[in-house]
Amino acid sequence: MTQPIIPIVFDPQRLRASTLYSAAKLSFKALPPLALYIHFPWCVKKCPYCDFNSHQVQSSFDEIHYVDCLLQELESHLPRIWGRAVSSIFMGGGTPSLFSGAAIDRLIQGLRARLVILPEAEITLEANPNSADKAHFQRYREAGVNRLSIGVQSFNAAHLESLGRAHTMDEAVAAVHHARRYFDRVNADIMYALPNQSLAAALADIEIALDLGVTHLSAYQLTLEPNTPFFAHPPNLPDDDTSMDMQEAIEARLARAGFMHYETSAFALPDQHSRHNVNYWQFGDYLGIGAGAHSKITSHDGIVRMMSHKSPKAYLEAASKQRSFTQTEHAITAEALPGEFMMNALRLIDGFDTQLFYERTSLSWVDIEPMVQKAIDQGLLCYDARQSPIMRPSPQGARFLNTLLTLFL
Ligand SMILES: C[S@@+](CC[C@H](N)C(=O)[O-])C[C@H]1O[C@@H](n2cnc3c(N)ncnc32)[C@H](O)[C@@H]1O
Ligand code: SF4
C-alpha cells in the first residue's frame, strides 16, 4: 500500500467553524511515531486500471533534479517535525524503480543529513518487474533500502496482457528471484479477480509467489476506479461469489504457508509485516514529500493533513520558483477523528487497544461508545476485555468493512 485512504476534505465554511472547535478540544500529551513517505510520480506506461498519481514518462526526466526537489521540500517541512525521529521510510509510486541506484543513494544520504532516522528503520522501495528496473536492485540495497515491494500483479501472460502491464511473466519471476538475492524482506503485490480469471489461475499466482520465497504478500481484489479506462469500458470480471471464493482460497493457502493475515489485504511471515503500513493503520503520523504526497502531522493541539502539488509540473515549478510545495492543508476536526481513526485501525485483523484511540485522537472512548455498541449489536465488532488488543472487527465486520465504517463516519 502506497498511502492510506484519505477521507473527503470538508467544505471551507464548515472547515473554518470546525477547525476552531477542534483546536479548542484536541490536546496531545505525546506524539505518535513518525514515518516518511516519498512519492515518485512517473511510470513507463499508465496501466488502464490505475488511479494512483502516476504519469507516463514522456521522454526522459532529470532524476537528480527530482531528488534535489524532494530534499528541498523536506527542508521546508522540517520545522513541523523538529526533534522527532523517523521510524520508517517508504518510496512509492508511480514507479520509484525507474530511478537509478545512484539517485536513490543521493536521496537516502540527503535524508540522513537532514533527519534523525532510527537505526532499525524499515526502508522500503516499490519496484516494477521490468528488466531495466531489476538491474538497480543491488545498488538500492547498498544505498540502504532494506525491503523491496514488487508490483507483480500476476505471473500469467494472458492476465498481464489484459491488465496492460509493461512487463512479461518471465520478467515478473526474474524480478522476484533477483530481489531475494539482495533482500531478506520482499513483498509481492498480486491482484485477483482479474478479467476472465479462474479460481485456479488466481491460486497459481499465489503458488508462484510462495515458490519464489516472498516474505510478505499483498493480495488486492481488482477494483474499477473512476476516471480509469477500465471504469469507462469495464472488462469481464469474475462475479462477486467467485471473487469471494478467490479471496477465501488465497487466505487459506497463505495460512497453510505460515503467513499471518494481519490487515485486509496484507499477509506476512512472522516479523515480516510492513512496519510502515502498520503505522498508517495505527493512525501514526507521516510526512509525505513528492508530487501529490499526503501528510498527517500531530502537534500538541491538533492534527493537520497536507498534500503536495499533485501534478509533477506544478511540483517542479514550485521548487524552481521557491514557492510552497503544499497544494492543500487542513486541520482534522474532532468530529471527523473517530471516523478517520476507524478507517485505518479497523483494517487490522487483530484490532487495537482502546488506549490507542485515546493516544492518537486525544478523544475519550466514551465519546464513541454509542457507535461501538451499535457495531457490536450488529455483529460487526468484537470487544473482549480479557484480551489485548481488545477491539477488533468480527469476521463479518472484516468482510463488510465499509458497512462497519459507515457507523463511525
Ligand atoms: C502504487 S500501486 C503500483 C506499484 C507499481 N507501480 C506497480 O504497478 O507495480 C501499488 C499496488 O496497488 C495495486 N493496485 C493498483 N490499482 C489497483 C486497482 N484498481 N485495484 C486493486 N489494486 C490496485 C497494485 O497491486 C499495485 O501494485
Ligand atoms: S505501473 Fe503501477 S503506478 Fe504506474 S500506472 Fe501501472 S499500476 Fe499505476
PDB file of N, CA and C in Angstrom, residues 131-205:
ATOM      1  N   SER A 131      12.848  -5.470 -16.707  1.00  0.00           N
ATOM      2  CA  SER A 131      14.257  -5.870 -16.611  1.00  0.00           C
ATOM      3  C   SER A 131      15.168  -4.711 -16.236  1.00  0.00           C
ATOM      4  N   ALA A 132      14.892  -3.548 -16.809  1.00  0.00           N
ATOM      5  CA  ALA A 132      15.767  -2.398 -16.543  1.00  0.00           C
ATOM      6  C   ALA A 132      15.723  -2.049 -15.060  1.00  0.00           C
ATOM      7  N   ASP A 133      14.558  -2.145 -14.473  1.00  0.00           N
ATOM      8  CA  ASP A 133      14.418  -1.791 -13.059  1.00  0.00           C
ATOM      9  C   ASP A 133      15.158  -2.802 -12.187  1.00  0.00           C
ATOM     10  N   LYS A 134      15.083  -4.056 -12.599  1.00  0.00           N
ATOM     11  CA  LYS A 134      15.717  -5.139 -11.842  1.00  0.00           C
ATOM     12  C   LYS A 134      17.224  -4.908 -11.679  1.00  0.00           C
ATOM     13  N   ALA A 135      17.814  -4.305 -12.703  1.00  0.00           N
ATOM     14  CA  ALA A 135      19.264  -4.067 -12.677  1.00  0.00           C
ATOM     15  C   ALA A 135      19.668  -3.100 -11.558  1.00  0.00           C
ATOM     16  N   HIS A 136      18.684  -2.373 -10.988  1.00  0.00           N
ATOM     17  CA  HIS A 136      19.009  -1.404  -9.929  1.00  0.00           C
ATOM     18  C   HIS A 136      19.021  -2.013  -8.530  1.00  0.00           C
ATOM     19  N   PHE A 137      18.470  -3.227  -8.380  1.00  0.00           N
ATOM     20  CA  PHE A 137      18.185  -3.737  -7.033  1.00  0.00           C
ATOM     21  C   PHE A 137      19.419  -3.767  -6.119  1.00  0.00           C
ATOM     22  N   GLN A 138      20.544  -4.246  -6.665  1.00  0.00           N
ATOM     23  CA  GLN A 138      21.730  -4.384  -5.818  1.00  0.00           C
ATOM     24  C   GLN A 138      22.166  -3.024  -5.255  1.00  0.00           C
ATOM     25  N   ARG A 139      22.131  -2.016  -6.111  1.00  0.00           N
ATOM     26  CA  ARG A 139      22.550  -0.669  -5.677  1.00  0.00           C
ATOM     27  C   ARG A 139      21.576  -0.098  -4.648  1.00  0.00           C
ATOM     28  N   TYR A 140      20.285  -0.428  -4.795  1.00  0.00           N
ATOM     29  CA  TYR A 140      19.316   0.047  -3.794  1.00  0.00           C
ATOM     30  C   TYR A 140      19.691  -0.502  -2.416  1.00  0.00           C
ATOM     31  N   ARG A 141      20.031  -1.802  -2.405  1.00  0.00           N
ATOM     32  CA  ARG A 141      20.384  -2.430  -1.117  1.00  0.00           C
ATOM     33  C   ARG A 141      21.618  -1.741  -0.536  1.00  0.00           C
ATOM     34  N   GLU A 142      22.599  -1.488  -1.395  1.00  0.00           N
ATOM     35  CA  GLU A 142      23.826  -0.835  -0.919  1.00  0.00           C
ATOM     36  C   GLU A 142      23.542   0.587  -0.419  1.00  0.00           C
ATOM     37  N   ALA A 143      22.519   1.217  -1.014  1.00  0.00           N
ATOM     38  CA  ALA A 143      22.184   2.595  -0.618  1.00  0.00           C
ATOM     39  C   ALA A 143      21.441   2.641   0.723  1.00  0.00           C
ATOM     40  N   GLY A 144      20.964   1.474   1.195  1.00  0.00           N
ATOM     41  CA  GLY A 144      20.297   1.456   2.499  1.00  0.00           C
ATOM     42  C   GLY A 144      18.851   0.990   2.457  1.00  0.00           C
ATOM     43  N   VAL A 145      18.314   0.716   1.266  1.00  0.00           N
ATOM     44  CA  VAL A 145      16.960   0.159   1.195  1.00  0.00           C
ATOM     45  C   VAL A 145      17.029  -1.247   1.794  1.00  0.00           C
ATOM     46  N   ASN A 146      16.104  -1.589   2.710  1.00  0.00           N
ATOM     47  CA  ASN A 146      16.170  -2.925   3.316  1.00  0.00           C
ATOM     48  C   ASN A 146      14.912  -3.755   3.100  1.00  0.00           C
ATOM     49  N   ARG A 147      13.996  -3.235   2.274  1.00  0.00           N
ATOM     50  CA  ARG A 147      12.774  -4.017   1.955  1.00  0.00           C
ATOM     51  C   ARG A 147      12.338  -3.615   0.550  1.00  0.00           C
ATOM     52  N   LEU A 148      12.043  -4.618  -0.266  1.00  0.00           N
ATOM     53  CA  LEU A 148      11.616  -4.325  -1.639  1.00  0.00           C
ATOM     54  C   LEU A 148      10.178  -4.813  -1.826  1.00  0.00           C
ATOM     55  N   SER A 149       9.368  -3.974  -2.443  1.00  0.00           N
ATOM     56  CA  SER A 149       7.975  -4.351  -2.705  1.00  0.00           C
ATOM     57  C   SER A 149       7.785  -4.360  -4.220  1.00  0.00           C
ATOM     58  N   ILE A 150       7.482  -5.532  -4.767  1.00  0.00           N
ATOM     59  CA  ILE A 150       7.441  -5.651  -6.231  1.00  0.00           C
ATOM     60  C   ILE A 150       5.997  -5.754  -6.731  1.00  0.00           C
ATOM     61  N   GLY A 151       5.658  -4.909  -7.678  1.00  0.00           N
ATOM     62  CA  GLY A 151       4.305  -4.891  -8.242  1.00  0.00           C
ATOM     63  C   GLY A 151       4.175  -5.952  -9.320  1.00  0.00           C
ATOM     64  N   VAL A 152       3.969  -7.190  -8.882  1.00  0.00           N
ATOM     65  CA  VAL A 152       3.895  -8.308  -9.828  1.00  0.00           C
ATOM     66  C   VAL A 152       2.540  -8.326 -10.540  1.00  0.00           C
ATOM     67  N   GLN A 153       1.503  -8.211  -9.786  1.00  0.00           N
ATOM     68  CA  GLN A 153       0.081  -8.277 -10.212  1.00  0.00           C
ATOM     69  C   GLN A 153      -0.317  -9.690 -10.626  1.00  0.00           C
ATOM     70  N   SER A 154       0.405 -10.307 -11.542  1.00  0.00           N
ATOM     71  CA  SER A 154       0.105 -11.690 -11.922  1.00  0.00           C
ATOM     72  C   SER A 154       1.359 -12.282 -12.578  1.00  0.00           C
ATOM     73  N   PHE A 155       1.467 -13.622 -12.498  1.00  0.00           N
ATOM     74  CA  PHE A 155       2.564 -14.291 -13.206  1.00  0.00           C
ATOM     75  C   PHE A 155       2.045 -14.929 -14.490  1.00  0.00           C
ATOM     76  N   ASN A 156       0.826 -14.592 -14.878  1.00  0.00           N
ATOM     77  CA  ASN A 156       0.184 -15.251 -16.013  1.00  0.00           C
ATOM     78  C   ASN A 156       0.209 -14.312 -17.228  1.00  0.00           C
ATOM     79  N   ALA A 157       0.750 -14.808 -18.344  1.00  0.00           N
ATOM     80  CA  ALA A 157       0.958 -13.943 -19.525  1.00  0.00           C
ATOM     81  C   ALA A 157      -0.348 -13.315 -20.008  1.00  0.00           C
ATOM     82  N   ALA A 158      -1.426 -14.122 -20.053  1.00  0.00           N
ATOM     83  CA  ALA A 158      -2.687 -13.581 -20.575  1.00  0.00           C
ATOM     84  C   ALA A 158      -3.230 -12.495 -19.653  1.00  0.00           C
ATOM     85  N   HIS A 159      -3.098 -12.701 -18.347  1.00  0.00           N
ATOM     86  CA  HIS A 159      -3.626 -11.700 -17.416  1.00  0.00           C
ATOM     87  C   HIS A 159      -2.780 -10.434 -17.422  1.00  0.00           C
ATOM     88  N   LEU A 160      -1.465 -10.588 -17.552  1.00  0.00           N
ATOM     89  CA  LEU A 160      -0.605  -9.387 -17.629  1.00  0.00           C
ATOM     90  C   LEU A 160      -0.995  -8.568 -18.857  1.00  0.00           C
ATOM     91  N   GLU A 161      -1.283  -9.290 -19.924  1.00  0.00           N
ATOM     92  CA  GLU A 161      -1.696  -8.634 -21.174  1.00  0.00           C
ATOM     93  C   GLU A 161      -3.017  -7.869 -20.962  1.00  0.00           C
ATOM     94  N   SER A 162      -3.982  -8.544 -20.324  1.00  0.00           N
ATOM     95  CA  SER A 162      -5.293  -7.893 -20.151  1.00  0.00           C
ATOM     96  C   SER A 162      -5.200  -6.703 -19.206  1.00  0.00           C
ATOM     97  N   LEU A 163      -4.186  -6.711 -18.310  1.00  0.00           N
ATOM     98  CA  LEU A 163      -4.005  -5.574 -17.400  1.00  0.00           C
ATOM     99  C   LEU A 163      -3.179  -4.456 -18.041  1.00  0.00           C
ATOM    100  N   GLY A 164      -2.695  -4.714 -19.249  1.00  0.00           N
ATOM    101  CA  GLY A 164      -1.887  -3.702 -19.940  1.00  0.00           C
ATOM    102  C   GLY A 164      -0.548  -3.455 -19.274  1.00  0.00           C
ATOM    103  N   ARG A 165       0.001  -4.508 -18.636  1.00  0.00           N
ATOM    104  CA  ARG A 165       1.271  -4.318 -17.921  1.00  0.00           C
ATOM    105  C   ARG A 165       2.436  -4.226 -18.900  1.00  0.00           C
ATOM    106  N   ALA A 166       3.475  -3.490 -18.476  1.00  0.00           N
ATOM    107  CA  ALA A 166       4.616  -3.270 -19.354  1.00  0.00           C
ATOM    108  C   ALA A 166       5.726  -4.289 -19.110  1.00  0.00           C
ATOM    109  N   HIS A 167       5.383  -5.453 -18.522  1.00  0.00           N
ATOM    110  CA  HIS A 167       6.405  -6.477 -18.300  1.00  0.00           C
ATOM    111  C   HIS A 167       5.819  -7.855 -18.608  1.00  0.00           C
ATOM    112  N   THR A 168       6.715  -8.812 -18.839  1.00  0.00           N
ATOM    113  CA  THR A 168       6.269 -10.166 -19.161  1.00  0.00           C
ATOM    114  C   THR A 168       6.218 -11.023 -17.887  1.00  0.00           C
ATOM    115  N   MET A 169       5.668 -12.234 -18.077  1.00  0.00           N
ATOM    116  CA  MET A 169       5.609 -13.202 -16.990  1.00  0.00           C
ATOM    117  C   MET A 169       7.035 -13.581 -16.539  1.00  0.00           C
ATOM    118  N   ASP A 170       7.932 -13.790 -17.513  1.00  0.00           N
ATOM    119  CA  ASP A 170       9.310 -14.167 -17.168  1.00  0.00           C
ATOM    120  C   ASP A 170      10.004 -13.047 -16.396  1.00  0.00           C
ATOM    121  N   GLU A 171       9.729 -11.811 -16.796  1.00  0.00           N
ATOM    122  CA  GLU A 171      10.340 -10.685 -16.069  1.00  0.00           C
ATOM    123  C   GLU A 171       9.837 -10.630 -14.628  1.00  0.00           C
ATOM    124  N   ALA A 172       8.550 -10.958 -14.432  1.00  0.00           N
ATOM    125  CA  ALA A 172       7.992 -10.935 -13.076  1.00  0.00           C
ATOM    126  C   ALA A 172       8.700 -11.984 -12.203  1.00  0.00           C
ATOM    127  N   VAL A 173       8.867 -13.190 -12.750  1.00  0.00           N
ATOM    128  CA  VAL A 173       9.555 -14.257 -11.999  1.00  0.00           C
ATOM    129  C   VAL A 173      11.003 -13.826 -11.722  1.00  0.00           C
ATOM    130  N   ALA A 174      11.667 -13.324 -12.754  1.00  0.00           N
ATOM    131  CA  ALA A 174      13.083 -12.961 -12.604  1.00  0.00           C
ATOM    132  C   ALA A 174      13.252 -11.828 -11.587  1.00  0.00           C
ATOM    133  N   ALA A 175      12.315 -10.888 -11.570  1.00  0.00           N
ATOM    134  CA  ALA A 175      12.442  -9.748 -10.647  1.00  0.00           C
ATOM    135  C   ALA A 175      12.355 -10.216  -9.196  1.00  0.00           C
ATOM    136  N   VAL A 176      11.388 -11.108  -8.902  1.00  0.00           N
ATOM    137  CA  VAL A 176      11.246 -11.558  -7.508  1.00  0.00           C
ATOM    138  C   VAL A 176      12.454 -12.422  -7.121  1.00  0.00           C
ATOM    139  N   HIS A 177      12.872 -13.273  -8.041  1.00  0.00           N
ATOM    140  CA  HIS A 177      14.031 -14.131  -7.789  1.00  0.00           C
ATOM    141  C   HIS A 177      15.269 -13.276  -7.502  1.00  0.00           C
ATOM    142  N   HIS A 178      15.475 -12.271  -8.321  1.00  0.00           N
ATOM    143  CA  HIS A 178      16.624 -11.374  -8.189  1.00  0.00           C
ATOM    144  C   HIS A 178      16.535 -10.585  -6.874  1.00  0.00           C
ATOM    145  N   ALA A 179      15.324 -10.133  -6.552  1.00  0.00           N
ATOM    146  CA  ALA A 179      15.139  -9.344  -5.319  1.00  0.00           C
ATOM    147  C   ALA A 179      15.550 -10.174  -4.101  1.00  0.00           C
ATOM    148  N   ARG A 180      15.215 -11.471  -4.114  1.00  0.00           N
ATOM    149  CA  ARG A 180      15.537 -12.327  -2.963  1.00  0.00           C
ATOM    150  C   ARG A 180      17.047 -12.516  -2.796  1.00  0.00           C
ATOM    151  N   ARG A 181      17.804 -12.290  -3.863  1.00  0.00           N
ATOM    152  CA  ARG A 181      19.284 -12.381  -3.740  1.00  0.00           C
ATOM    153  C   ARG A 181      19.819 -11.274  -2.842  1.00  0.00           C
ATOM    154  N   TYR A 182      19.197 -10.108  -2.922  1.00  0.00           N
ATOM    155  CA  TYR A 182      19.752  -8.950  -2.222  1.00  0.00           C
ATOM    156  C   TYR A 182      18.961  -8.532  -0.985  1.00  0.00           C
ATOM    157  N   PHE A 183      17.701  -8.977  -0.916  1.00  0.00           N
ATOM    158  CA  PHE A 183      16.847  -8.508   0.187  1.00  0.00           C
ATOM    159  C   PHE A 183      16.280  -9.687   0.978  1.00  0.00           C
ATOM    160  N   ASP A 184      16.362  -9.572   2.322  1.00  0.00           N
ATOM    161  CA  ASP A 184      15.726 -10.583   3.177  1.00  0.00           C
ATOM    162  C   ASP A 184      14.228 -10.380   3.193  1.00  0.00           C
ATOM    163  N   ARG A 185      13.800  -9.146   2.948  1.00  0.00           N
ATOM    164  CA  ARG A 185      12.382  -8.822   3.084  1.00  0.00           C
ATOM    165  C   ARG A 185      11.839  -8.394   1.725  1.00  0.00           C
ATOM    166  N   VAL A 186      11.001  -9.246   1.127  1.00  0.00           N
ATOM    167  CA  VAL A 186      10.461  -8.960  -0.206  1.00  0.00           C
ATOM    168  C   VAL A 186       8.948  -9.152  -0.200  1.00  0.00           C
ATOM    169  N   ASN A 187       8.246  -8.112  -0.641  1.00  0.00           N
ATOM    170  CA  ASN A 187       6.788  -8.212  -0.810  1.00  0.00           C
ATOM    171  C   ASN A 187       6.464  -8.332  -2.295  1.00  0.00           C
ATOM    172  N   ALA A 188       5.409  -9.108  -2.592  1.00  0.00           N
ATOM    173  CA  ALA A 188       4.851  -9.081  -3.948  1.00  0.00           C
ATOM    174  C   ALA A 188       3.409  -8.593  -3.854  1.00  0.00           C
ATOM    175  N   ASP A 189       3.072  -7.598  -4.703  1.00  0.00           N
ATOM    176  CA  ASP A 189       1.665  -7.201  -4.861  1.00  0.00           C
ATOM    177  C   ASP A 189       1.063  -8.106  -5.917  1.00  0.00           C
ATOM    178  N   ILE A 190      -0.022  -8.789  -5.553  1.00  0.00           N
ATOM    179  CA  ILE A 190      -0.742  -9.636  -6.511  1.00  0.00           C
ATOM    180  C   ILE A 190      -2.192  -9.148  -6.552  1.00  0.00           C
ATOM    181  N   MET A 191      -2.746  -9.008  -7.734  1.00  0.00           N
ATOM    182  CA  MET A 191      -4.170  -8.672  -7.822  1.00  0.00           C
ATOM    183  C   MET A 191      -4.937  -9.936  -8.236  1.00  0.00           C
ATOM    184  N   TYR A 192      -6.162 -10.066  -7.726  1.00  0.00           N
ATOM    185  CA  TYR A 192      -7.005 -11.203  -8.138  1.00  0.00           C
ATOM    186  C   TYR A 192      -8.369 -10.663  -8.581  1.00  0.00           C
ATOM    187  N   ALA A 193      -9.211 -11.601  -9.059  1.00  0.00           N
ATOM    188  CA  ALA A 193     -10.488 -11.219  -9.691  1.00  0.00           C
ATOM    189  C   ALA A 193     -10.180 -10.373 -10.940  1.00  0.00           C
ATOM    190  N   LEU A 194      -9.227 -10.865 -11.720  1.00  0.00           N
ATOM    191  CA  LEU A 194      -8.809 -10.183 -12.952  1.00  0.00           C
ATOM    192  C   LEU A 194      -9.752 -10.559 -14.099  1.00  0.00           C
ATOM    193  N   PRO A 195      -9.731  -9.811 -15.189  1.00  0.00           N
ATOM    194  CA  PRO A 195     -10.616 -10.134 -16.315  1.00  0.00           C
ATOM    195  C   PRO A 195     -10.482 -11.605 -16.725  1.00  0.00           C
ATOM    196  N   ASN A 196     -11.621 -12.304 -16.751  1.00  0.00           N
ATOM    197  CA  ASN A 196     -11.705 -13.720 -17.168  1.00  0.00           C
ATOM    198  C   ASN A 196     -10.818 -14.660 -16.346  1.00  0.00           C
ATOM    199  N   GLN A 197     -10.483 -14.288 -15.139  1.00  0.00           N
ATOM    200  CA  GLN A 197      -9.608 -15.151 -14.325  1.00  0.00           C
ATOM    201  C   GLN A 197     -10.414 -16.252 -13.638  1.00  0.00           C
ATOM    202  N   SER A 198      -9.833 -17.454 -13.584  1.00  0.00           N
ATOM    203  CA  SER A 198     -10.471 -18.560 -12.858  1.00  0.00           C
ATOM    204  C   SER A 198      -9.870 -18.627 -11.458  1.00  0.00           C
ATOM    205  N   LEU A 199     -10.560 -19.368 -10.589  1.00  0.00           N
ATOM    206  CA  LEU A 199     -10.053 -19.559  -9.228  1.00  0.00           C
ATOM    207  C   LEU A 199      -8.679 -20.235  -9.277  1.00  0.00           C
ATOM    208  N   ALA A 200      -8.540 -21.219 -10.151  1.00  0.00           N
ATOM    209  CA  ALA A 200      -7.266 -21.947 -10.244  1.00  0.00           C
ATOM    210  C   ALA A 200      -6.143 -20.999 -10.669  1.00  0.00           C
ATOM    211  N   ALA A 201      -6.444 -20.078 -11.598  1.00  0.00           N
ATOM    212  CA  ALA A 201      -5.404 -19.152 -12.066  1.00  0.00           C
ATOM    213  C   ALA A 201      -5.010 -18.180 -10.955  1.00  0.00           C
ATOM    214  N   ALA A 202      -6.006 -17.753 -10.161  1.00  0.00           N
ATOM    215  CA  ALA A 202      -5.699 -16.826  -9.052  1.00  0.00           C
ATOM    216  C   ALA A 202      -4.783 -17.534  -8.049  1.00  0.00           C
ATOM    217  N   LEU A 203      -5.090 -18.803  -7.766  1.00  0.00           N
ATOM    218  CA  LEU A 203      -4.259 -19.545  -6.807  1.00  0.00           C
ATOM    219  C   LEU A 203      -2.877 -19.851  -7.369  1.00  0.00           C
ATOM    220  N   ALA A 204      -2.797 -20.040  -8.679  1.00  0.00           N
ATOM    221  CA  ALA A 204      -1.486 -20.326  -9.294  1.00  0.00           C
ATOM    222  C   ALA A 204      -0.543 -19.137  -9.087  1.00  0.00           C
ATOM    223  N   ASP A 205      -1.072 -17.919  -9.156  1.00  0.00           N
ATOM    224  CA  ASP A 205      -0.230 -16.730  -8.919  1.00  0.00           C
ATOM    225  C   ASP A 205       0.340 -16.726  -7.502  1.00  0.00           C
TER     226      ASP A 205
END
